[in-house]
Amino acid sequence: MLLNNPQGNPGNIMPLENLTPDRFNLFQRIWYSIFPGTYHGKVNRQRYRHLFNSLLLHFRPKTVPRRTLKFTLTWGLGGMAAVLVGMLFISGLMLKFAYQPVPDQAYASIVHLQNSVLFGRLIRNIHHWCGNALLLVVFLHFLRVFFTGAFHPPRQFNWVLGLVMFLLVLGSNFTGYLLPWDQLAFWAITICTGMLEYIPGIGSGLQKMISGGKEIGPATLSNFFAVHTAVIPACLIILMPFHFWRVRKSKGLVIPRTPQEDPADKGESVATIPNLIIRELAVAAVLIALIMAVSVLFNAPLEAKANPGLSPNPTKAPWYFAGLQELLLHFHPLFAVLIIPVVTVIALFFLPYIRYDADTAGVWFASLRGRRTAIVAVVVGLIITPPAIIADEFLIDFAAWMPWVPAVISNGLLPAALALAGIIGFYGLMKKYYAANNNEAIQAVFVLLLIAFMILTITCIWFRGSGMALMWPG
Ligand code: HEM
Ligand code: HEM
């Protein structure tokens, strides 16, 4: 009897009579009991490999344009985010075996996990560092997608999906932050949920819904635990494949190119296996090694058990909300907590749907002029933001200068209108003096706001001391 190989190539025909399963060693017997077909020799092994590869190719195209394999297009960031989510799911499930989501036991269960469970501390460290790294990686992925114009059609909706996942990752880090139930967790979450109360009308209701009551307590912990370990993971499990599928439906990644190159010219295509897969595996291996090294060397913080009667001074939000907390020191809460963040998020969702002058997909920073205007925006942001923070702290006090005006106007509407006028002026300046088209001018405004937000974040983390007063670190 003869077996044909799957391609029907007669060159690979092999006689079945040569196979002698009775001579298999223990390992082979176990292996072939799982994959019975493979002992029929090379031909069937090839068939199995073919099957495995076609399984892989169900969520991968058969070929990819060679130019999209260039590391400096993606920096491996989307893949890294996916690997980190995978690691968070695995380590998170392991943590669930030890963790108790009730205030009396949460902290003790973490201490027990760290001190008495084999590799408990390591698992916790891995989860902690993966969660923080994920935020950073997703943020950088978001920047790379923006600066390579990968949100233009046909990728608009994938940008929207990405933003939703960004919010989920933020939510996941935020809800996870409370779980250790130490002083750091308790007061950081108190500060953040307290910010919600400033939202007129629905604020205190919203705060009560999230916290499960007026104050942070058992209901908050159980709400956060459920959202953290069930609701958000379920949403991510649905949205991530959707995100990857959209990449496929857009015929792969944007093709990196210079402004002169034709966007329709995809260049040569190469087989996904092994060209893309091997690169993805390499990035994943380096990332996992890095996370393991950091988790062995640096422990996740754990302060004293939460004490609702003893608030630390200063009490700071988690680092990813530090920019918002700083904003609260400069604007009326209605603007800092509601209007500015909501307008920013809505603007980001609509960004791909604005009418642009050019399709710059694949060109880093849109064009050479785009690169120049982005640098101008960085410089302007760096020069203007720190003095603005200092001036607002020590010199400017609209509320005291015009006590007859409601604070929401003197401390909210007025500074917000001034900031908006500055942004519009900057946009006009880019168009007038640099002859920027609207792609380049919008990008410059994005960079300006990004730099300002990063400086606000740094100021809150390192330059705010007791009573949140400005201070020099050290
Ligand atoms: C958990 C979060 C995320 C994961 C796991 C993820 C994963 C990925 C992966 C693996 C790719 C393909 C490879 C690459 O571009 O590196 C990709 C592409 C893409 N992502 Fe994400 N992403 C996430 C968040 C985001 C965010 C926040 C945005 C933007 C707001 C975004 C927008 C996009 C777009 C538009 C593409 C297509 C890029 C292109 O065609 O060049 N993603 N994502
Ligand atoms: C995007 C996914 C996730 C992110 C970003 C994330 C992030 C975090 C963070 C930052 C913490 C606090 C760690 C610390 O500093 O102590 C935490 C704790 C925790 N997470 Fe997650 N997590 C994710 C998914 C999961 C999943 C899927 C599970 C379980 C099904 C899980 C279970 C836990 C548990 C039990 C804790 C408490 C243990 C501890 O605080 O050390 N997480 N998570």
XYZ file of C-alpha atoms and ligand atoms in Angstrom:
560
model
C 0.000 0.000 0.000
C 1.262 3.466 -0.871
C 0.537 6.820 0.735
C 0.507 9.998 -1.279
C 1.700 13.198 0.405
C -0.944 15.923 0.743
C 0.243 17.747 -2.353
C -0.019 14.487 -4.312
C 3.662 14.673 -5.206
C 4.675 11.157 -6.239
C 8.301 11.895 -5.298
C 7.388 11.572 -1.605
C 5.580 8.245 -1.714
C 6.606 5.914 1.129
C 5.694 2.283 1.786
C 3.641 1.746 4.954
C 5.093 -1.736 5.500
C 8.325 -0.142 6.749
C 6.572 1.287 9.832
C 7.019 -0.708 13.032
C 4.978 0.841 15.872
C 5.772 -2.080 18.196
C 9.377 -0.775 18.396
C 8.402 2.661 19.745
C 9.872 3.825 23.054
C 7.632 5.075 25.905
C 7.778 8.693 24.774
C 6.879 7.767 21.197
C 3.990 5.598 22.376
C 2.543 8.499 24.373
C 3.183 10.966 21.546
C 1.599 8.792 18.860
C -1.392 8.083 21.112
C -2.057 11.825 20.971
C -1.170 12.313 17.281
C -1.823 8.830 15.857
C -1.344 9.782 12.236
C 2.208 11.045 12.596
C 3.900 7.634 12.916
C 3.021 6.922 9.332
C 6.277 8.665 8.563
C 7.489 11.795 6.938
C 4.535 12.199 4.603
C 1.991 12.316 7.411
C 4.219 14.468 9.553
C 4.238 16.917 6.679
C 0.481 16.642 6.531
C 0.272 17.457 10.263
C 2.623 20.394 9.868
C 0.494 21.575 6.977
C -2.607 21.289 9.193
C -0.944 23.239 11.999
C 0.264 25.906 9.585
C -3.176 26.282 8.039
C -4.603 26.628 11.552
C -2.126 29.467 12.143
C -3.051 30.928 8.773
C -6.703 31.092 9.794
C -5.891 34.290 11.627
C -2.932 35.264 9.492
C -2.686 36.020 5.777
C -0.650 33.514 3.742
C 1.722 36.220 2.572
C 2.640 39.679 3.809
C 4.315 42.565 1.958
C 8.030 42.372 2.721
C 8.152 46.066 3.580
C 5.719 45.660 6.493
C 8.212 43.332 8.174
C 10.495 46.315 8.802
C 10.919 46.533 12.584
C 10.825 50.347 12.578
C 7.270 50.306 11.194
C 5.590 48.692 14.211
C 8.471 48.326 16.713
C 6.677 45.088 17.560
C 4.379 47.092 19.827
C 0.980 45.604 18.903
C 2.401 42.088 19.272
C 3.987 43.028 22.613
C 0.614 44.305 23.856
C -0.986 40.988 22.890
C 1.756 39.002 24.669
C 1.403 41.131 27.810
C -2.377 40.632 27.864
C -1.734 36.875 27.591
C 0.741 36.983 30.487
C -1.697 39.052 32.560
C -4.454 36.518 31.982
C -2.256 33.598 33.019
C -0.689 35.289 36.063
C -4.072 36.825 37.023
C -5.739 33.421 37.015
C -2.946 32.105 39.235
C -3.393 35.033 41.661
C -7.078 34.207 41.958
C -6.169 30.969 43.742
C -4.724 32.915 46.669
C -6.490 36.271 46.635
C -9.529 37.007 48.862
C -11.643 39.976 47.708
C -12.884 41.115 51.141
C -11.276 44.001 53.065
C -10.518 41.937 56.154
C -8.618 39.322 54.201
C -7.417 40.956 50.971
C -4.219 42.399 52.406
C -3.491 39.295 54.482
C -4.000 37.090 51.412
C -1.411 39.124 49.483
C 1.066 38.895 52.385
C 0.433 35.156 52.593
C 0.850 34.832 48.811
C 4.162 36.667 48.944
C 5.626 34.931 51.958
C 4.220 31.427 52.011
C 3.162 30.423 48.508
C 5.802 28.905 46.258
C 6.651 31.503 43.571
C 3.747 33.605 44.906
C 5.799 36.785 45.038
C 7.161 36.174 41.555
C 3.670 35.671 40.094
C 2.483 38.869 41.772
C 5.527 40.750 40.478
C 4.932 39.432 36.947
C 1.292 40.570 37.076
C 2.244 43.978 38.464
C 5.000 44.703 35.923
C 2.992 43.323 32.990
C 0.066 45.598 33.915
C 2.276 48.684 34.024
C 4.266 47.690 30.932
C 1.022 47.104 29.031
C -0.085 50.689 29.595
C 3.224 51.995 28.318
C 3.305 49.634 25.323
C -0.302 50.362 24.329
C 0.398 54.095 24.605
C 3.469 53.764 22.356
C 1.478 51.577 19.912
C -1.182 54.301 19.821
C 1.523 56.892 19.045
C 3.078 54.733 16.307
C -0.344 54.197 14.698
C -0.997 57.937 14.845
C 2.389 59.052 13.543
C 2.396 56.555 10.648
C -1.089 57.757 9.620
C -2.422 54.197 10.099
C -5.824 55.567 11.143
C -6.744 56.777 7.625
C -9.246 54.676 5.610
C -9.626 51.685 5.603
C -8.292 51.543 9.166
C -10.553 54.127 10.813
C -12.663 51.656 12.730
C -9.631 49.750 13.974
C -8.441 52.985 15.549
C -11.806 53.220 17.332
C -11.523 49.598 18.513
C -7.976 50.326 19.692
C -9.143 53.318 21.711
C -11.834 51.212 23.409
C -9.158 48.649 24.303
C -6.946 51.453 25.608
C -9.769 52.517 27.950
C -10.224 48.880 29.017
C -6.515 48.541 29.800
C -6.700 51.751 31.840
C -9.768 50.391 33.640
C -8.012 47.119 34.289
C -5.006 48.795 35.835
C -7.222 51.081 37.871
C -9.438 48.299 39.267
C -6.374 46.099 39.920
C -4.736 48.941 41.850
C -7.260 48.670 44.697
C -7.032 44.906 45.128
C -3.947 44.681 47.415
C -5.904 46.849 49.895
C -2.855 48.661 51.247
C -2.525 52.368 52.056
C -1.296 53.176 48.533
C -4.248 51.392 46.925
C -6.920 52.700 49.280
C -5.992 56.372 49.100
C -5.154 56.487 45.393
C -8.578 55.046 44.577
C -10.233 57.361 47.120
C -8.674 60.359 45.345
C -9.782 59.122 41.918
C -13.357 58.172 42.789
C -13.597 61.420 44.782
C -12.856 63.330 41.534
C -16.096 61.974 40.060
C -18.179 63.794 42.659
C -17.365 67.066 40.913
C -19.388 66.072 37.850
C -22.622 68.059 38.166
C -25.887 66.117 38.283
C -24.669 62.574 37.854
C -21.338 62.868 39.735
C -22.234 61.580 43.156
C -24.529 58.896 41.690
C -21.707 57.737 39.440
C -19.282 57.739 42.342
C -21.707 55.690 44.442
C -22.269 53.231 41.602
C -18.539 52.636 41.099
C -17.684 52.501 44.795
C -20.843 50.589 45.738
C -21.572 53.163 48.456
C -20.530 56.547 49.779
C -17.062 55.409 50.776
C -14.462 52.910 49.639
C -15.313 49.667 51.454
C -16.270 46.006 50.994
C -18.708 46.777 48.148
C -16.021 48.717 46.274
C -13.569 45.867 46.576
C -16.055 43.290 45.362
C -17.164 45.560 42.461
C -13.579 46.198 41.436
C -12.709 42.513 41.722
C -15.624 41.468 39.490
C -14.862 44.136 36.902
C -11.144 43.346 37.034
C -11.307 39.595 36.779
C -14.449 39.054 34.692
C -15.959 42.078 32.904
C -12.804 43.637 31.433
C -11.116 40.320 30.533
C -14.334 39.243 28.734
C -14.422 42.516 26.771
C -10.737 42.160 25.837
C -11.231 38.553 24.729
C -13.946 39.738 22.341
C -12.267 42.914 21.107
C -8.725 41.669 20.552
C -9.595 39.135 17.822
C -11.879 41.777 16.280
C -8.890 44.191 16.226
C -6.627 41.592 14.564
C -9.338 40.663 12.075
C -9.661 44.327 11.099
C -5.914 44.411 10.392
C -6.464 41.504 7.958
C -9.526 43.091 6.411
C -7.448 46.215 5.721
C -5.100 43.954 3.749
C -2.427 44.052 6.424
C -0.448 46.865 7.963
C 0.247 50.204 6.311
C 3.155 50.004 3.884
C 5.989 52.163 5.182
C 7.016 54.622 2.475
C 8.557 58.002 1.741
C 6.159 60.794 0.705
C 7.239 60.373 -2.942
C 6.473 56.656 -3.088
C 3.162 55.472 -4.507
C 0.909 54.119 -1.699
C -0.510 51.523 -4.120
C 2.920 49.992 -4.677
C 3.070 47.163 -2.130
C 6.322 45.703 -3.379
C 7.117 42.024 -3.136
C 5.196 39.679 -0.800
C 6.756 36.904 1.278
C 5.317 33.887 3.078
C 3.974 34.659 6.584
C 5.453 31.390 7.847
C 8.302 31.674 8.668
C 9.064 35.345 7.836
C 6.540 37.106 10.076
C 6.058 34.348 12.654
C 9.768 34.101 13.442
C 9.959 37.865 14.032
C 6.910 37.793 16.290
C 8.353 34.901 18.282
C 11.664 36.755 18.680
C 9.940 39.906 19.998
C 7.784 37.801 22.349
C 10.831 35.893 23.663
C 12.805 39.086 24.384
C 9.792 40.713 26.044
C 9.065 37.690 28.249
C 12.746 37.491 29.252
C 12.720 41.193 30.167
C 9.538 40.920 32.238
C 10.911 37.873 34.044
C 14.190 39.687 34.802
C 12.406 42.781 36.129
C 10.025 40.607 38.174
C 12.919 38.749 39.774
C 14.810 41.967 40.559
C 12.049 44.383 41.590
C 9.132 43.673 43.903
C 5.645 45.078 43.402
C 5.031 47.678 46.130
C 3.004 46.763 49.190
C 2.557 49.339 51.951
C 0.851 48.928 55.328
C -2.720 47.625 55.405
C -5.327 50.218 54.337
C -6.315 52.532 57.172
C -9.364 54.657 56.271
C -8.620 56.975 59.214
C -5.051 57.880 58.212
C -4.558 59.581 54.879
C -1.008 60.039 53.623
C 0.108 63.530 52.637
C 0.259 64.043 49.697
C -2.240 61.505 48.403
C -1.594 60.846 44.762
C -3.560 59.089 42.032
C -1.905 56.161 40.172
C 0.752 57.471 37.756
C -1.473 57.137 34.678
C -4.032 59.510 36.242
C -1.425 61.916 37.646
C -1.906 64.257 34.643
C -5.611 64.528 35.484
C -4.860 65.176 39.151
C -2.472 67.965 38.137
C -5.115 69.426 35.819
C -7.427 69.599 38.840
C -4.966 71.980 40.501
C -5.237 74.419 37.585
C -8.863 74.235 36.414
C -12.257 74.170 38.085
C -13.161 70.479 38.701
C -15.990 70.613 36.172
C -13.404 71.338 33.479
C -10.539 69.206 34.855
C -12.575 66.074 35.508
C -15.345 66.278 32.943
C -15.116 68.743 30.083
C -11.402 68.533 29.182
C -11.062 64.684 29.406
C -14.402 64.010 27.685
C -13.717 66.474 24.852
C -10.242 64.952 24.393
C -11.560 61.379 24.243
C -14.355 62.360 21.821
C -11.831 64.221 19.628
C -9.620 61.100 19.561
C -12.557 58.897 18.526
C -13.434 61.263 15.683
C -9.834 61.874 14.586
C -9.927 59.326 11.726
C -13.206 60.722 10.428
C -11.995 64.309 9.909
C -11.482 65.343 6.272
C -7.767 65.435 5.576
C -5.857 67.107 2.739
C -3.780 64.015 1.967
C -3.638 60.284 2.599
C -0.383 60.020 4.495
C -0.788 56.375 5.580
C 2.645 54.787 5.886
C 4.647 58.046 5.971
C 6.169 58.715 9.386
C 5.001 62.159 10.615
C 2.981 62.680 7.408
C 5.770 64.442 5.451
C 9.107 66.211 5.854
C 7.279 69.380 6.770
C 5.165 67.335 9.196
C 8.376 66.270 10.889
C 9.501 69.898 11.194
C 6.152 71.146 12.554
C 6.094 68.258 15.063
C 9.527 69.323 16.341
C 8.322 72.937 16.622
C 5.342 71.658 18.647
C 7.647 69.727 21.008
C 9.796 72.824 21.573
C 6.777 75.115 22.097
C 5.218 72.577 24.502
C 8.444 72.290 26.496
C 8.910 76.069 26.689
C 5.324 77.024 27.508
C 4.002 74.353 29.888
C 6.399 74.561 32.881
C 6.198 78.390 33.186
C 2.414 78.158 32.800
C 2.267 75.703 35.728
C 4.519 77.885 37.881
C 2.671 81.086 36.967
C -0.666 79.483 37.805
C 0.709 78.303 41.152
C 2.267 81.586 42.287
C 1.009 84.488 40.179
C -2.329 83.942 38.499
C -5.475 83.774 40.636
C -8.526 84.689 38.570
C -10.865 83.702 41.422
C -9.236 86.240 43.798
C -9.014 88.933 41.120
C -12.711 88.729 40.274
C -14.478 87.452 43.411
C -17.883 88.467 42.067
C -17.624 85.934 39.216
C -18.637 82.288 39.944
C -15.580 80.003 40.315
C -16.736 77.798 37.451
C -16.185 80.810 35.163
C -13.102 82.436 36.733
C -11.313 79.126 37.360
C -12.913 77.062 34.621
C -14.328 78.751 31.571
C -11.799 81.604 31.513
C -8.551 79.555 31.681
C -10.091 76.897 29.363
C -11.000 79.609 26.836
C -7.462 81.026 27.070
C -5.972 77.557 26.513
C -8.303 76.958 23.565
C -7.365 80.332 22.056
C -3.697 79.338 22.404
C -4.339 76.040 20.606
C -6.267 77.692 17.779
C -3.524 80.332 17.502
C -0.883 77.603 17.287
C -2.885 75.804 14.575
C -3.135 79.057 12.603
C 0.582 79.704 13.078
C 1.431 76.270 11.665
C -0.736 76.913 8.601
C 0.488 80.471 8.034
C 4.210 80.363 8.793
C 4.967 76.751 7.924
C 2.401 76.419 5.112
C 1.280 73.194 6.795
C -1.672 71.309 5.302
C -4.360 70.208 7.762
C -2.724 66.774 8.316
C 0.463 68.480 9.477
C -1.281 71.199 11.498
C -3.550 68.701 13.330
C -0.521 66.539 14.032
C 1.333 69.555 15.463
C -1.586 70.362 17.792
C -1.678 66.690 18.865
C 2.045 66.818 19.688
C 1.682 70.093 21.589
C -1.112 68.688 23.761
C 0.769 65.424 24.235
C 3.863 67.226 25.516
C 1.752 69.428 27.795
C -0.001 66.367 29.229
C 3.309 64.563 29.779
C 4.731 67.584 31.635
C 1.584 67.779 33.799
C 1.992 64.080 34.608
C 5.699 64.452 35.487
C 4.941 67.520 37.618
C 2.327 65.650 39.654
C 4.500 62.565 40.134
C 7.828 64.208 41.006
C 7.273 67.892 41.738
C 4.336 67.873 44.125
C 4.913 67.481 47.859
C 2.966 67.964 51.052
C -0.473 69.490 50.405
C 0.265 69.045 46.671
C 2.429 72.191 46.732
C 5.110 72.555 44.051
C 8.525 71.457 45.351
C 11.924 70.436 44.085
C 12.386 66.652 44.463
C 15.035 65.324 46.822
C -4.695 45.953 24.179
C -4.425 46.849 23.289
C -3.981 46.587 21.850
C -3.512 45.439 21.261
C -3.281 44.070 21.916
C -3.238 45.754 19.874
C -2.674 44.876 18.960
C -2.368 45.206 17.645
C -1.579 44.397 16.745
C -0.920 43.062 17.111
C -1.508 45.048 15.564
C -0.697 44.625 14.325
C 0.807 44.863 14.556
C 1.222 46.247 14.977
O 0.711 47.233 14.445
O 2.077 46.347 15.889
C -2.294 46.261 15.682
C -2.507 47.167 14.679
C -3.289 48.297 14.820
N -3.726 48.839 15.999
Fe -3.662 47.952 17.796
N -3.590 47.064 19.633
C -4.028 47.616 20.817
C -4.403 48.926 21.015
C -4.539 49.861 20.009
C -4.801 51.272 20.203
C -4.869 51.971 21.559
C -4.928 51.817 18.958
C -5.199 53.257 18.574
C -6.023 54.032 19.130
C -4.759 50.761 17.977
C -4.885 50.901 16.619
C -4.399 50.012 15.709
C -4.431 50.200 14.264
C -5.096 51.365 13.514
C -3.735 49.124 13.705
C -3.450 48.888 12.219
C -2.080 49.483 11.986
C -1.580 49.352 10.593
O -2.329 48.946 9.705
O -0.400 49.688 10.374
N -4.492 49.592 18.658
N -2.794 46.339 16.978
C -5.464 43.655 30.938
C -5.422 42.804 31.907
C -4.992 43.093 33.326
C -4.316 44.168 33.861
C -3.779 45.403 33.150
C -4.163 43.908 35.284
C -3.531 44.756 36.181
C -3.449 44.536 37.544
C -2.755 45.378 38.476
C -1.993 46.657 38.116
C -2.899 44.832 39.706
C -2.327 45.374 41.019
C -1.063 44.605 41.251
C -0.298 45.135 42.412
O 0.383 46.133 42.247
O -0.431 44.552 43.482
C -3.686 43.632 39.574
C -4.034 42.798 40.626
C -4.729 41.631 40.484
N -5.204 41.095 39.299
Fe -4.986 41.887 37.456
N -4.755 42.701 35.581
C -5.272 42.172 34.419
C -5.961 40.993 34.259
C -6.282 40.140 35.303
C -7.017 38.902 35.155
C -7.513 38.346 33.824
C -7.148 38.362 36.399
C -7.816 37.095 36.837
C -8.721 36.487 36.170
C -6.503 39.264 37.340
C -6.447 39.064 38.698
C -5.840 39.909 39.605
C -5.792 39.670 41.034
C -6.392 38.475 41.764
C -5.092 40.763 41.582
C -4.794 40.995 43.093
C -3.418 40.514 43.429
C -2.406 41.625 43.612
O -2.782 42.775 43.748
O -1.214 41.328 43.610
N -5.977 40.329 36.636
N -4.001 43.471 38.243
